[in-house]
Coordinates of C-alpha atoms in Angstrom, one line a residue:
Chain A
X610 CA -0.5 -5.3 15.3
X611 CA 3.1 -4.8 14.5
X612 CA 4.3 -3.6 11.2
X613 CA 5.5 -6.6 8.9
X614 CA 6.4 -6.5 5.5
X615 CA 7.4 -9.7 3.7
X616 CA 10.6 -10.1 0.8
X617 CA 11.0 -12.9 -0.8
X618 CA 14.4 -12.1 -3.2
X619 CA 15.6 -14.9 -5.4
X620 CA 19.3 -15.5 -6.0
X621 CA 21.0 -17.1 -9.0
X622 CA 22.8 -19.9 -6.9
X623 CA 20.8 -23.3 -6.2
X624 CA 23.8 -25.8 -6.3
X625 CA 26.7 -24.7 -4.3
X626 CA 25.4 -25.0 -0.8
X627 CA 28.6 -23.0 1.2
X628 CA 27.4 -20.0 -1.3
X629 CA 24.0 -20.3 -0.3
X630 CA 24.7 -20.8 3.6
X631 CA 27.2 -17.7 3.2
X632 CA 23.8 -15.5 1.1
X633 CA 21.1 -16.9 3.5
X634 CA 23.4 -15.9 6.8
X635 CA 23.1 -12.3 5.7
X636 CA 19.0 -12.6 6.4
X637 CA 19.9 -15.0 9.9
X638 CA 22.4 -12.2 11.4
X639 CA 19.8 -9.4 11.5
X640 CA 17.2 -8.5 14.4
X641 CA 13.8 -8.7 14.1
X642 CA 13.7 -10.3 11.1
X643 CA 12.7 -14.2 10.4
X644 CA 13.8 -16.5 7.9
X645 CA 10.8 -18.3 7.2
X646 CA 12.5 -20.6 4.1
X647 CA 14.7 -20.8 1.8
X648 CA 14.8 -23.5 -1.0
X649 CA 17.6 -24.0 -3.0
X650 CA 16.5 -25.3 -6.5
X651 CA 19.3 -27.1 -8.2
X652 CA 17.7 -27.6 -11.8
X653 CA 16.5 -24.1 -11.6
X654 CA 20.1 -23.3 -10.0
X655 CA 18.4 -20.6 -7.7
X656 CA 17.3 -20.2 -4.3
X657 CA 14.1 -18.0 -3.4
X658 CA 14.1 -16.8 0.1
X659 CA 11.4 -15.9 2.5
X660 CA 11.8 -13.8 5.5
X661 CA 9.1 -11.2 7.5
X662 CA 9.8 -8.4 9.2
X663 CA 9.6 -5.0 10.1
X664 CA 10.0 -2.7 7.4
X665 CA 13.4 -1.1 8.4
X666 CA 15.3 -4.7 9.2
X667 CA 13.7 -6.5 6.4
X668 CA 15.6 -3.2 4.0
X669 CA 18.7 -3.7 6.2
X670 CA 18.3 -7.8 5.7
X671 CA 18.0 -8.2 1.7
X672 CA 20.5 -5.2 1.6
X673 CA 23.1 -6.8 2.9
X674 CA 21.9 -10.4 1.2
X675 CA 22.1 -8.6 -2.3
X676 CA 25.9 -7.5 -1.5
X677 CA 26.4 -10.7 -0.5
X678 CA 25.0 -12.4 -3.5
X679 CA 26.8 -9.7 -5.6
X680 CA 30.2 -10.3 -4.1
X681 CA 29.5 -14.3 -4.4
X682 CA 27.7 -15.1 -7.6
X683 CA 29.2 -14.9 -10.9
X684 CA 26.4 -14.4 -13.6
X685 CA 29.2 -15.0 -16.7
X686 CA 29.2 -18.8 -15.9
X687 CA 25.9 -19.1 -14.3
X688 CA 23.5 -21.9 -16.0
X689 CA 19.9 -22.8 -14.9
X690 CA 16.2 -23.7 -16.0
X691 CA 14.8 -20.4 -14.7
X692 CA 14.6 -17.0 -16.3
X693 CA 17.0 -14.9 -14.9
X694 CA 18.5 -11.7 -15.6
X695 CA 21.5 -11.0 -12.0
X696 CA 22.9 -12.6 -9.6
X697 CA 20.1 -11.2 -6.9
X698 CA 17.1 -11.3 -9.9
X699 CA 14.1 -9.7 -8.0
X700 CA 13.3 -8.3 -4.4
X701 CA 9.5 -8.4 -4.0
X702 CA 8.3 -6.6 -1.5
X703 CA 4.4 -7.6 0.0
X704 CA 2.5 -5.8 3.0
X705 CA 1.7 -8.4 5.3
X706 CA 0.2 -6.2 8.1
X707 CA -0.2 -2.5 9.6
X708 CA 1.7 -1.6 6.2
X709 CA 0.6 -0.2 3.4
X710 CA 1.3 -1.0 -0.6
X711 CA 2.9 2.5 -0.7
X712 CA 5.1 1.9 2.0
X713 CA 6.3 -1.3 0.5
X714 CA 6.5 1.1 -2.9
X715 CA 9.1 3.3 -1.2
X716 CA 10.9 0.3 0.3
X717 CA 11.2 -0.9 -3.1
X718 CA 13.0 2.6 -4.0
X719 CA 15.3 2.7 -1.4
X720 CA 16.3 -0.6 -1.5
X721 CA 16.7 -0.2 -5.7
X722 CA 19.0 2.9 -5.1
X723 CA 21.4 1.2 -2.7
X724 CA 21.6 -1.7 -5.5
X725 CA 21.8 0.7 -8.1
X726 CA 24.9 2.5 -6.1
X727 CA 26.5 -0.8 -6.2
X728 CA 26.5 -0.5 -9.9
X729 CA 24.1 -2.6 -10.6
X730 CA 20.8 -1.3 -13.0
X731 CA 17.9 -1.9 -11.2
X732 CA 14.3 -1.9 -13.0
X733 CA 11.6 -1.4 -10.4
X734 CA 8.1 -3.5 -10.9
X735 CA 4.4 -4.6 -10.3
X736 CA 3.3 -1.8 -8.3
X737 CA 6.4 -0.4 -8.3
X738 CA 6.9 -0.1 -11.6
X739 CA 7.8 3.7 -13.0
X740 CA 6.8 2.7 -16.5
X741 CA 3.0 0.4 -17.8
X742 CA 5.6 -1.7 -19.6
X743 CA 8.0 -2.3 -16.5
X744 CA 4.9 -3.4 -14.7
X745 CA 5.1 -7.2 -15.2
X746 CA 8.4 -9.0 -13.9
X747 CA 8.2 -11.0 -17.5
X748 CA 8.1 -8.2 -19.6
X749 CA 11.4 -6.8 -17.7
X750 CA 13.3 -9.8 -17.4
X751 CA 12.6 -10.7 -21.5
X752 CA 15.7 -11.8 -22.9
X753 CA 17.6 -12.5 -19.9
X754 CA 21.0 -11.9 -18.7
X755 CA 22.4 -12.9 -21.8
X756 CA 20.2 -10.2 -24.1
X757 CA 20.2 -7.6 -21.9
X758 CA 24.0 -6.6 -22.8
X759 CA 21.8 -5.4 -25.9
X760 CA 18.1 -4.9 -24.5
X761 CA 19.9 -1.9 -21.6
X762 CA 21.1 0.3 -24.8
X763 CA 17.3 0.9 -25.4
X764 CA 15.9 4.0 -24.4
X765 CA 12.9 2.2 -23.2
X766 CA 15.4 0.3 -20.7
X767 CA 17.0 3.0 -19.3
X768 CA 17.4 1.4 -15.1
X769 CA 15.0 2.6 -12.5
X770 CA 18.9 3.0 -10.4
X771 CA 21.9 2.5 -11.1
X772 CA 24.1 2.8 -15.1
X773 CA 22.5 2.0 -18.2
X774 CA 25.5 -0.3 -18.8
X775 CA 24.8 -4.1 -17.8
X776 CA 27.0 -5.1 -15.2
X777 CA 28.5 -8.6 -16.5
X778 CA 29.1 -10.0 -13.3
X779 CA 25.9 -9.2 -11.6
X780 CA 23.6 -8.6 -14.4
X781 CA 20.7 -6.4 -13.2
X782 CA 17.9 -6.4 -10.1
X783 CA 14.9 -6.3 -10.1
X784 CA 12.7 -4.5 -7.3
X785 CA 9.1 -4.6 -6.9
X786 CA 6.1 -4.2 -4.3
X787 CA 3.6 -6.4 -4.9
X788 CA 0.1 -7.9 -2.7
X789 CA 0.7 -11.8 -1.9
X790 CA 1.0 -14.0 -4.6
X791 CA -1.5 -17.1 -3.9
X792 CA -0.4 -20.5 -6.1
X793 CA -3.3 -22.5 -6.6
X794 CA -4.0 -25.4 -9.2
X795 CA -6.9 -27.1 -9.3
X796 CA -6.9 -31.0 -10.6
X797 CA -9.4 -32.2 -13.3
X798 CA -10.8 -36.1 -13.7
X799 CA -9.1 -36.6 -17.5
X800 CA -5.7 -36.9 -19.1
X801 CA -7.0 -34.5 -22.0
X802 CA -4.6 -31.4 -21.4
X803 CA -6.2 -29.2 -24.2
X804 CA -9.4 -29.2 -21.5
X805 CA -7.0 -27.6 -19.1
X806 CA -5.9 -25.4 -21.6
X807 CA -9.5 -24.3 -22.3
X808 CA -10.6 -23.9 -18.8
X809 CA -7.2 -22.0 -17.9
X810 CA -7.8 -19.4 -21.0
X811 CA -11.3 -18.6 -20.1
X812 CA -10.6 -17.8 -16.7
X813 CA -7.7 -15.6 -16.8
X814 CA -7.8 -11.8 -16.6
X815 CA -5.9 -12.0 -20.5
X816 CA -8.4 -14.3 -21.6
X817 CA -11.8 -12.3 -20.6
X818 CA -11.5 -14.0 -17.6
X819 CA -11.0 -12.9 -13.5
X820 CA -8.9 -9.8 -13.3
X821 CA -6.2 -11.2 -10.9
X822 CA -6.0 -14.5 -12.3
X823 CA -3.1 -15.8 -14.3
X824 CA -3.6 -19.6 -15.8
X825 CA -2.3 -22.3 -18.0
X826 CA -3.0 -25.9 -18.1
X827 CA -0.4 -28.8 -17.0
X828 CA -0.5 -32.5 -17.1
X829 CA 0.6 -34.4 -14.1
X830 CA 2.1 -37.3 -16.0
X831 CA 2.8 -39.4 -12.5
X832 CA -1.3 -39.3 -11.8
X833 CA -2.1 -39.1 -15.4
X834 CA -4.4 -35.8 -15.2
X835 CA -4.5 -32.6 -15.9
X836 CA -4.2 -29.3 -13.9
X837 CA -5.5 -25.6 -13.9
X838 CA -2.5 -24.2 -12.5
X839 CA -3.1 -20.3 -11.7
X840 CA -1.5 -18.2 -9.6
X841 CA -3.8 -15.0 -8.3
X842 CA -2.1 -12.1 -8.0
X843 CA -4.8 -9.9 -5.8
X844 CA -6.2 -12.6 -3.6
X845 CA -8.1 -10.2 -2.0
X846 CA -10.1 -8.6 -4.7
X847 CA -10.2 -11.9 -6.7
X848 CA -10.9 -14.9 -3.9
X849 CA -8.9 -18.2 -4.3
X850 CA -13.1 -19.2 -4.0
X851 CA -14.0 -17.3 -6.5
X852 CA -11.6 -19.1 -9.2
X853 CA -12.2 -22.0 -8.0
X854 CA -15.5 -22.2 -8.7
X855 CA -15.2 -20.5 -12.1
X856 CA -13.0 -24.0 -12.7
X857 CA -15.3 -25.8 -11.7
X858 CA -18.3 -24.5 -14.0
X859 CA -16.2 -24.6 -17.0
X860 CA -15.2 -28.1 -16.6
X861 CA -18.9 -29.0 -16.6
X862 CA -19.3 -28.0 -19.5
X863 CA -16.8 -30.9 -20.6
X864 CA -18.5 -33.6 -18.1
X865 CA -14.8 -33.1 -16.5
X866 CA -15.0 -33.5 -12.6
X867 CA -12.5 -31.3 -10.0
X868 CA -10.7 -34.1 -8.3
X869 CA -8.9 -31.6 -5.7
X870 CA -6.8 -28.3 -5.8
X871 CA -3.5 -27.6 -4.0
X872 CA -2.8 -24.9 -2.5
X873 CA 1.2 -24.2 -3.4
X874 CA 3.4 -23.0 -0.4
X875 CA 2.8 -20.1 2.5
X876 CA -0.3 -18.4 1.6
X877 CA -1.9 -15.6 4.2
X878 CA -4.7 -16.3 6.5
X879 CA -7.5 -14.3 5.2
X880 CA -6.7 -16.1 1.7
X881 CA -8.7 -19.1 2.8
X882 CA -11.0 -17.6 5.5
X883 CA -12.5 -15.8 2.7
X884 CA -13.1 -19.0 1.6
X885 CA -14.7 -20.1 4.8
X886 CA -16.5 -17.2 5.2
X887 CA -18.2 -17.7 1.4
X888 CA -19.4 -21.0 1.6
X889 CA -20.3 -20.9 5.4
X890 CA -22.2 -18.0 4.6
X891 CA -21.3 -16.4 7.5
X892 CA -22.8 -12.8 8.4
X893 CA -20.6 -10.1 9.9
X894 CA -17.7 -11.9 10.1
X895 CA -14.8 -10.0 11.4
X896 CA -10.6 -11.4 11.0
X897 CA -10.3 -10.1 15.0
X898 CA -12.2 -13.4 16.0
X899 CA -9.6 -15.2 15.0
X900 CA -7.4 -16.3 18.1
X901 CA -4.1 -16.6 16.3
X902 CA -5.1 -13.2 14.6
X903 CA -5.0 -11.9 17.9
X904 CA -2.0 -13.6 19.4
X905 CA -0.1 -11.6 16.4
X906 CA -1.0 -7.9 18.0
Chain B
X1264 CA 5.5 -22.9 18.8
X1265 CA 5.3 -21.3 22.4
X1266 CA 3.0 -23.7 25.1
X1267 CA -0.2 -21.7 24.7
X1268 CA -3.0 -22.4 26.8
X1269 CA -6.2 -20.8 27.3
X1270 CA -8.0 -20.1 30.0
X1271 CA -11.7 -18.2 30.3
X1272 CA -12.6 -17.9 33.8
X1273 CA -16.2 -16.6 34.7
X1274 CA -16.6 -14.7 37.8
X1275 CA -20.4 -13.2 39.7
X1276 CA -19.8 -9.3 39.2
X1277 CA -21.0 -7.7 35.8
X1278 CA -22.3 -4.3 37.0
X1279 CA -19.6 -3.0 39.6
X1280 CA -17.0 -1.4 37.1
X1281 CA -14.7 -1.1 40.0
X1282 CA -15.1 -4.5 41.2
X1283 CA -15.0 -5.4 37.8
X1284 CA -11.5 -3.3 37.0
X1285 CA -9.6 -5.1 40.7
X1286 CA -10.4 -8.0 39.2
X1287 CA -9.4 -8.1 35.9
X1288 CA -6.7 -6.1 36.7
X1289 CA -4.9 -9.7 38.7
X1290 CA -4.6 -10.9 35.0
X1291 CA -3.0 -7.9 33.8
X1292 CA -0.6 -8.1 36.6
X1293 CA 1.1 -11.5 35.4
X1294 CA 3.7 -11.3 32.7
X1295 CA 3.4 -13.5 29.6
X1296 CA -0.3 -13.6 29.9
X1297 CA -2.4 -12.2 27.4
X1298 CA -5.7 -10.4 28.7
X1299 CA -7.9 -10.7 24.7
X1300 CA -11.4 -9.6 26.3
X1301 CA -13.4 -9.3 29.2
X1302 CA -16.8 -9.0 28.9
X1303 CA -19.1 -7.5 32.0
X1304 CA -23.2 -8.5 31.2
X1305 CA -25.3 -6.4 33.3
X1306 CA -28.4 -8.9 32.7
X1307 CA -26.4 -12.2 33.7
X1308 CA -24.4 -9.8 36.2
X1309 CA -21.3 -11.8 35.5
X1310 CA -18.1 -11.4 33.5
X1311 CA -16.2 -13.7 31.2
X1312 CA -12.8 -13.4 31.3
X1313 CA -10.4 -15.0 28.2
X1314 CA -6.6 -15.2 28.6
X1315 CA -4.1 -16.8 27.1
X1316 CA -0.5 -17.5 27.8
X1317 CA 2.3 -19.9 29.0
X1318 CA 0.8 -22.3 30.9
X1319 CA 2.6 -21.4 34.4
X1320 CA 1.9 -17.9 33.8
X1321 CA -2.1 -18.7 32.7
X1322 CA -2.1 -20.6 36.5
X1323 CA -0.7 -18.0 38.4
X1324 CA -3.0 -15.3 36.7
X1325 CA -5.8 -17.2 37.1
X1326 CA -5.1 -17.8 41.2
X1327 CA -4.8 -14.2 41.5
X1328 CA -8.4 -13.3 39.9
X1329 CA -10.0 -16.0 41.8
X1330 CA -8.3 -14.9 45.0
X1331 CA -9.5 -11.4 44.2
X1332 CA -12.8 -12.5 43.4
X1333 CA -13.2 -14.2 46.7
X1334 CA -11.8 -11.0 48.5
X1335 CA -14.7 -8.8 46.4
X1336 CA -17.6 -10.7 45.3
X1337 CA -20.6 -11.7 48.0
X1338 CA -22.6 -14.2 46.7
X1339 CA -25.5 -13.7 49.4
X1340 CA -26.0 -11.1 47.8
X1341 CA -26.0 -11.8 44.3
X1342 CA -28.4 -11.8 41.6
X1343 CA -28.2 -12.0 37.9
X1344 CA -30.0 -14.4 34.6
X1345 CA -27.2 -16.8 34.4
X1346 CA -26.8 -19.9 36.5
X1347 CA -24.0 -19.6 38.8
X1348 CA -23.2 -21.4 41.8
X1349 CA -20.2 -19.5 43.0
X1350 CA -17.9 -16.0 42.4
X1351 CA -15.4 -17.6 40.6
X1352 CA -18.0 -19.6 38.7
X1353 CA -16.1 -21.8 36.2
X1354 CA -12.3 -21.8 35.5
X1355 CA -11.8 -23.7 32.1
X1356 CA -8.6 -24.5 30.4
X1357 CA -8.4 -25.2 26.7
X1358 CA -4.7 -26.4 24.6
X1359 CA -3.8 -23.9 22.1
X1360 CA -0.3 -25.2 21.1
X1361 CA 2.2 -27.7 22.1
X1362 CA -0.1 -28.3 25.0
X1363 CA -1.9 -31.5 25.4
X1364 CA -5.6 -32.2 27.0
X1365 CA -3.2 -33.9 29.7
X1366 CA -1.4 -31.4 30.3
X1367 CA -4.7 -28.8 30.9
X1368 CA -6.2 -31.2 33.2
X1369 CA -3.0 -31.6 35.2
X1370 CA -3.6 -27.5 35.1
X1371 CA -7.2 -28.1 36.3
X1372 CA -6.6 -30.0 39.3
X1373 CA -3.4 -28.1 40.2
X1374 CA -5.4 -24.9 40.3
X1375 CA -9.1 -26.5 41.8
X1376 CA -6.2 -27.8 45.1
X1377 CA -5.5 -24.3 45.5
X1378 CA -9.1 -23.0 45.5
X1379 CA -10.1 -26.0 47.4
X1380 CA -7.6 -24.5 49.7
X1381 CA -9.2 -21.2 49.9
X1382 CA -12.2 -22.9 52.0
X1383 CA -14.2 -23.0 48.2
X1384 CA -15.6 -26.4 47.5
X1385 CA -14.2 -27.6 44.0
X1386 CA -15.5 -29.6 41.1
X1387 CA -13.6 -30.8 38.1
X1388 CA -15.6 -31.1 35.0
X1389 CA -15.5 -32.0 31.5
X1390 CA -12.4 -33.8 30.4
X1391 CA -10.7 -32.6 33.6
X1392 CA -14.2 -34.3 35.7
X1393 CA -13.4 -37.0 38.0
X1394 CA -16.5 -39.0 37.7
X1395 CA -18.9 -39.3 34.2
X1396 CA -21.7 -37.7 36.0
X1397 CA -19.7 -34.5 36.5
X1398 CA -18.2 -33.8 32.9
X1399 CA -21.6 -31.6 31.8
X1400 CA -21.0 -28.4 33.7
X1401 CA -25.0 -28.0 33.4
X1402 CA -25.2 -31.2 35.6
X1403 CA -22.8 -30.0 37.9
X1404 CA -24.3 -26.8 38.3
X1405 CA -27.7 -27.8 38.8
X1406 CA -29.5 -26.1 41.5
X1407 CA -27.2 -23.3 41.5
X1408 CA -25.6 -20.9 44.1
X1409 CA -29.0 -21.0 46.3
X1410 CA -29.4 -25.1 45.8
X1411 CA -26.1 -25.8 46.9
X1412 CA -26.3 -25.6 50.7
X1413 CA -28.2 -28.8 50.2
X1414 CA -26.8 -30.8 47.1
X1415 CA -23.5 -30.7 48.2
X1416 CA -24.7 -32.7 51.6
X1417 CA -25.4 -35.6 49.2
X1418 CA -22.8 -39.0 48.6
X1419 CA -22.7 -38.0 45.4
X1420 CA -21.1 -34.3 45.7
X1421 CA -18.5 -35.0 47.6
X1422 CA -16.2 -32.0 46.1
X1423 CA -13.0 -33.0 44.5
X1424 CA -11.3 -30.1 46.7
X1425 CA -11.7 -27.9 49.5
X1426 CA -14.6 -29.0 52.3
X1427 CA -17.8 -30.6 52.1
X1428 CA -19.5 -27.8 53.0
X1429 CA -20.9 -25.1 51.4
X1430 CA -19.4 -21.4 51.4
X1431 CA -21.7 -18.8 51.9
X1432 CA -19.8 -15.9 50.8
X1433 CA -17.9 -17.7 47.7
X1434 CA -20.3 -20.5 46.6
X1435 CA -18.4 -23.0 45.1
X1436 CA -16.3 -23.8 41.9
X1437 CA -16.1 -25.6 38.7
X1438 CA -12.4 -25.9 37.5
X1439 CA -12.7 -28.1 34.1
X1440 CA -10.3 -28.7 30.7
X1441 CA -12.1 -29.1 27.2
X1442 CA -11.1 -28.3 23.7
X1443 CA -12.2 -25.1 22.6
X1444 CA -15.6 -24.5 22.1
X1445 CA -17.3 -22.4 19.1
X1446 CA -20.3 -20.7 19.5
X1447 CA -22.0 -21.0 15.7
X1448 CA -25.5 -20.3 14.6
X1449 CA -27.6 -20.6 11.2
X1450 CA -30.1 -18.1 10.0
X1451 CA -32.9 -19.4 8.7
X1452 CA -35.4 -17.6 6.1
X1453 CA -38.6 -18.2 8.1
X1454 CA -40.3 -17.2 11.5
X1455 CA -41.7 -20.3 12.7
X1456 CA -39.7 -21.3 15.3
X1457 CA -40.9 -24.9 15.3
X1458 CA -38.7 -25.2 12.3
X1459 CA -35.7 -24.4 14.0
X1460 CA -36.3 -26.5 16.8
X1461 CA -37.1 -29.6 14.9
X1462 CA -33.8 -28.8 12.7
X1463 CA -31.8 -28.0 16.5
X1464 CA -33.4 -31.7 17.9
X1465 CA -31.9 -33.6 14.7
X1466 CA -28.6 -32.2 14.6
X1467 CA -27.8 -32.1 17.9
X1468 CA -26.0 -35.3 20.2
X1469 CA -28.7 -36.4 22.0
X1470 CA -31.3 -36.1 19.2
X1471 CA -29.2 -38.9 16.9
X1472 CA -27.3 -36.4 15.5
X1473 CA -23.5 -34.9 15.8
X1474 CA -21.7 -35.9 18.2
X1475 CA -20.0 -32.9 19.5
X1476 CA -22.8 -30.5 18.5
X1477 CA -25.4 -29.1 21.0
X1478 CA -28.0 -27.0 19.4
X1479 CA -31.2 -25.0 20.6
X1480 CA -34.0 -22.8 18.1
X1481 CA -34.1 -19.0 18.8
X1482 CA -36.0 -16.8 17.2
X1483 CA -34.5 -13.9 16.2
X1484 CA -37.5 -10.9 17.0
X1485 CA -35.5 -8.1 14.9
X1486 CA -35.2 -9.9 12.0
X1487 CA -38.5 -12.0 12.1
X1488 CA -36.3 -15.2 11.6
X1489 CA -35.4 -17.8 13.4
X1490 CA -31.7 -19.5 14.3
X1491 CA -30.6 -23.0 14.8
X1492 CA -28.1 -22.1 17.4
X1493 CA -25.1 -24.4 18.6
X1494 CA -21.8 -25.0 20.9
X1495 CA -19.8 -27.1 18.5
X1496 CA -17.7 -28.5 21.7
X1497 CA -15.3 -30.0 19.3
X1498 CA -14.6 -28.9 16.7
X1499 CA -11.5 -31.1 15.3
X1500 CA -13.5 -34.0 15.1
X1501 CA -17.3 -32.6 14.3
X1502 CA -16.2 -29.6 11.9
X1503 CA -18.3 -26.2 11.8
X1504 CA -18.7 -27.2 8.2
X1505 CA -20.2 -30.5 8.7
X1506 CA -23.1 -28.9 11.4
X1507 CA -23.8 -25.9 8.6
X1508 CA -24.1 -28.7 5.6
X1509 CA -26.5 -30.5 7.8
X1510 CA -28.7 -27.7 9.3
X1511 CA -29.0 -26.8 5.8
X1512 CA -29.5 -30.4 4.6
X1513 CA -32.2 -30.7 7.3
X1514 CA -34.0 -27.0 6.2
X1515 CA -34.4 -28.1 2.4
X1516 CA -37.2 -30.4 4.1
X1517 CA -39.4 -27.2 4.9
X1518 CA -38.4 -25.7 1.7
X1519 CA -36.2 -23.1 4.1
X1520 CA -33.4 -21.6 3.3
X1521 CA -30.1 -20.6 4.8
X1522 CA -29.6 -17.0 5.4
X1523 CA -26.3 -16.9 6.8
X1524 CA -24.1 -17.6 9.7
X1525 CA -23.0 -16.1 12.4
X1526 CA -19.3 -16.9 14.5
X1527 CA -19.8 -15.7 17.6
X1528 CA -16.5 -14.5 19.2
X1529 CA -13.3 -16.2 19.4
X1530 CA -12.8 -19.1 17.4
X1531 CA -9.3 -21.0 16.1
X1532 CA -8.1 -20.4 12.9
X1533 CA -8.8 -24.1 12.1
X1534 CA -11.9 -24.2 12.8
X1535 CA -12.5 -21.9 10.1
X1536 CA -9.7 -23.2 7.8
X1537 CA -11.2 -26.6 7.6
X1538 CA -14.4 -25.7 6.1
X1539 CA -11.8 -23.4 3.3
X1540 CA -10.3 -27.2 3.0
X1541 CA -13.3 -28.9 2.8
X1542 CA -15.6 -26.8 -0.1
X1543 CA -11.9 -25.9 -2.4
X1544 CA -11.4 -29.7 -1.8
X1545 CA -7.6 -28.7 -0.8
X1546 CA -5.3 -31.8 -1.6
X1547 CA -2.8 -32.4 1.5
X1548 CA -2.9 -28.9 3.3
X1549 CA -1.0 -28.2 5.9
X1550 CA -1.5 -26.1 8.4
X1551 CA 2.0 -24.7 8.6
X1552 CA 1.4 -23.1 5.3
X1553 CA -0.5 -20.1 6.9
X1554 CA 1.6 -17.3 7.4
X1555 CA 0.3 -16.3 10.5
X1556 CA 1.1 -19.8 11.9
X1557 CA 4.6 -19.3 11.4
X1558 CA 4.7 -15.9 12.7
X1559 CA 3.8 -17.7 16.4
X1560 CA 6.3 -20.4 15.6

């Protein structure tokens, strides 16, 4: 199979569609790359791309998208319901296949030193990361663009690339390798969100729970229930199965029934054959059978 | 997504590498057709062939082998477990994507006129049959290679192409379109056979039970178990998980249980992803969230 590596940068620019046309282009115009979405968010004010590719064309695509966005977005007026810290906030990198996480690791570098040359500080994360503390993308991007005038004077914040002096127009990057990231909530039969809460605190990794599992409970006002909303970091060494049915064993405990789950955006194959594969029970089960797994050689 | 069709063509040589390799080698000749296996069986002395491709390029490739086939295989002389009835035995088609049943048994009857042609007689079968009697390839092939000389004398075996007259050297053909068809068997944890073949008589069509599953009891000697073994022939609208819950449904009768599973060989990601959809009770998937499914877009 071919080497493909996935990005999936975000840009702080969700409203003004010739800017986002304009960013997006800079993924369109290069070879051996596909755009797979893009979806500007105009509460958020941000738009989180998606494109797959070979290593080298996916570096020269989100290379040239960052000097786009950095030429194009303004962070001094920028307003939005996300956390944000620059005008191109993170480049994630994730091995999709024949790649390694170390490979995405050194993409990750090289593409954080052409930012940083640009004169933007760049913090590298997840598996990335050069630091414990720079490991997750919250703990970097704490205080945002506004506090990190202040936050970058810390020695602890010295940039991964680029000066230790924010840059006001394009605030600072983040770059990071990371495995897929697999959304999934799973819907409970009552309106009491504190059961959500409950269920969501047992079963993450911070809670004593799964190690790849992060959780919180949400209420879905329109349906009037409540929601284990996770996302699971590893999906391969913590199954989407595998939390599912820790859910589901916690809410019995509250006579609560699992009405459904969703399964939020592009998720990889194997995420939900392992699925198959559990509750099939099937023996010797190899992802070559696959036809479409094949197809992709 | 590309027109992807499928196309597994079984021919009489399994032992005659060269035979085997000049064959074969007709499929490799034809661009924008995938060769995924070919599988010589010394036993059945036959080879199954699986391609996959544009739907053009699948029907020139597969002219080609069954020219060559003609050219190389003697069926006066052949002998092998399987029942066969001619050297190019069966030449199925199977949609993959953005092809419709129509348009595989257009491909069906386009390629059985040029066999027909060849002097071979022809026989559609399945969805591609012209007659009801004709769509179980079992029914059609009845009396085999050796019965032939005399069954296709009868009203009733008129072929659809080619003469009414049997070929010595070629035998005759079955060119059919179905959906695709997974092999899928369940382990049980005893070794009475019985079991299995009581459990194989109730799930199975014409036992009252599924009506796109055929099922048999094995026993499996090396393991001192037994197997409900089945050909879900469709498995869009009787899923693999549906026959597993109800083999295992039926084994809680004996007090049996369920070892495992097996897959055997190449099945469609769906096939697979529904059961994922069916246990993690996944609210309004969508296909087109698989990554690998937009890779082929």
């Amino acid at each position: 199979m071919a080497k493909l590596v996935e990005c999936v940068p975000n840009f702080s620019e969700g409203r003004n569609k010739e800017v986002i046309e304009k960013i997006v282009d800079e993924v369109r115009k290069v070879k051996n790359v596909k755009l797979l979405d893009y979806l500007p968010d105009e509460d958020h004010n941000r738009t989180v791309v998606t494109m797959i590719g070979n290593p080298d064309s996916v570096k020269e695509a989100v290379i040239n998208l960052t000097k786009k966005a950095t030429e194009l977005i303004d962070m001094t007026t920028h307003h939005g319901g996300h956390p944000r810290m620059g005008a191109t906030d993170v480049i994630p990198f994730t091995p999709v296949s024949d790649v390694t996480m170390e490979e995405c690791i050194q993409l990750a570098k090289e593409v954080g030193e052409v930012v940083g040359s640009l004169g933007i500080p760049v913090y590298l994360y997840e598996d990335a990361a050069s630091k414990p503390e720079r490991k997750n993308l919250a703990d970097v991007r704490k205080g945002q663009y506004e506090g990190f005038f202040e936050k970058i004077k810390g020695e602890e914040w010295v940039p991964d690339f680029g000066p230790q002096e924010m840059n006001a127009k394009s605030g600072c990057t983040a770059v990071g390798a990371r495995v897929a990231l697999v959304a999934f909530n799973v819907n409970l039969g009552t309106d009491r969100l504190e059961i959500a809460d409950a269920i969501a605190k047992k079963i993450r990794f911070i809670g004593g729970g799964l190690r790849f599992v992060k959780g919180i409970g949400l209420k879905l006002e329109e349906r009037n229930i409540v929601q284990v909303s996770m996302n699971l970091v590893n999906y391969e060494k913590t199954a989407v199965y595998r939390a599912f049915e820790m859910v589901k064993m916690e809410a019995q405990r509250y006579g609560v029934p699992v009405l459904g789950s969703e399964v939020i955006g592009t998720v990889p194959m194997k995420a939900l054959l392992d699925a198959a594969e559990y509750y099939l029970q099937i023996e010797n089960f190899d992802i070559n059978q696959i036809l479409e797994k094949r197809l992709l050689e």
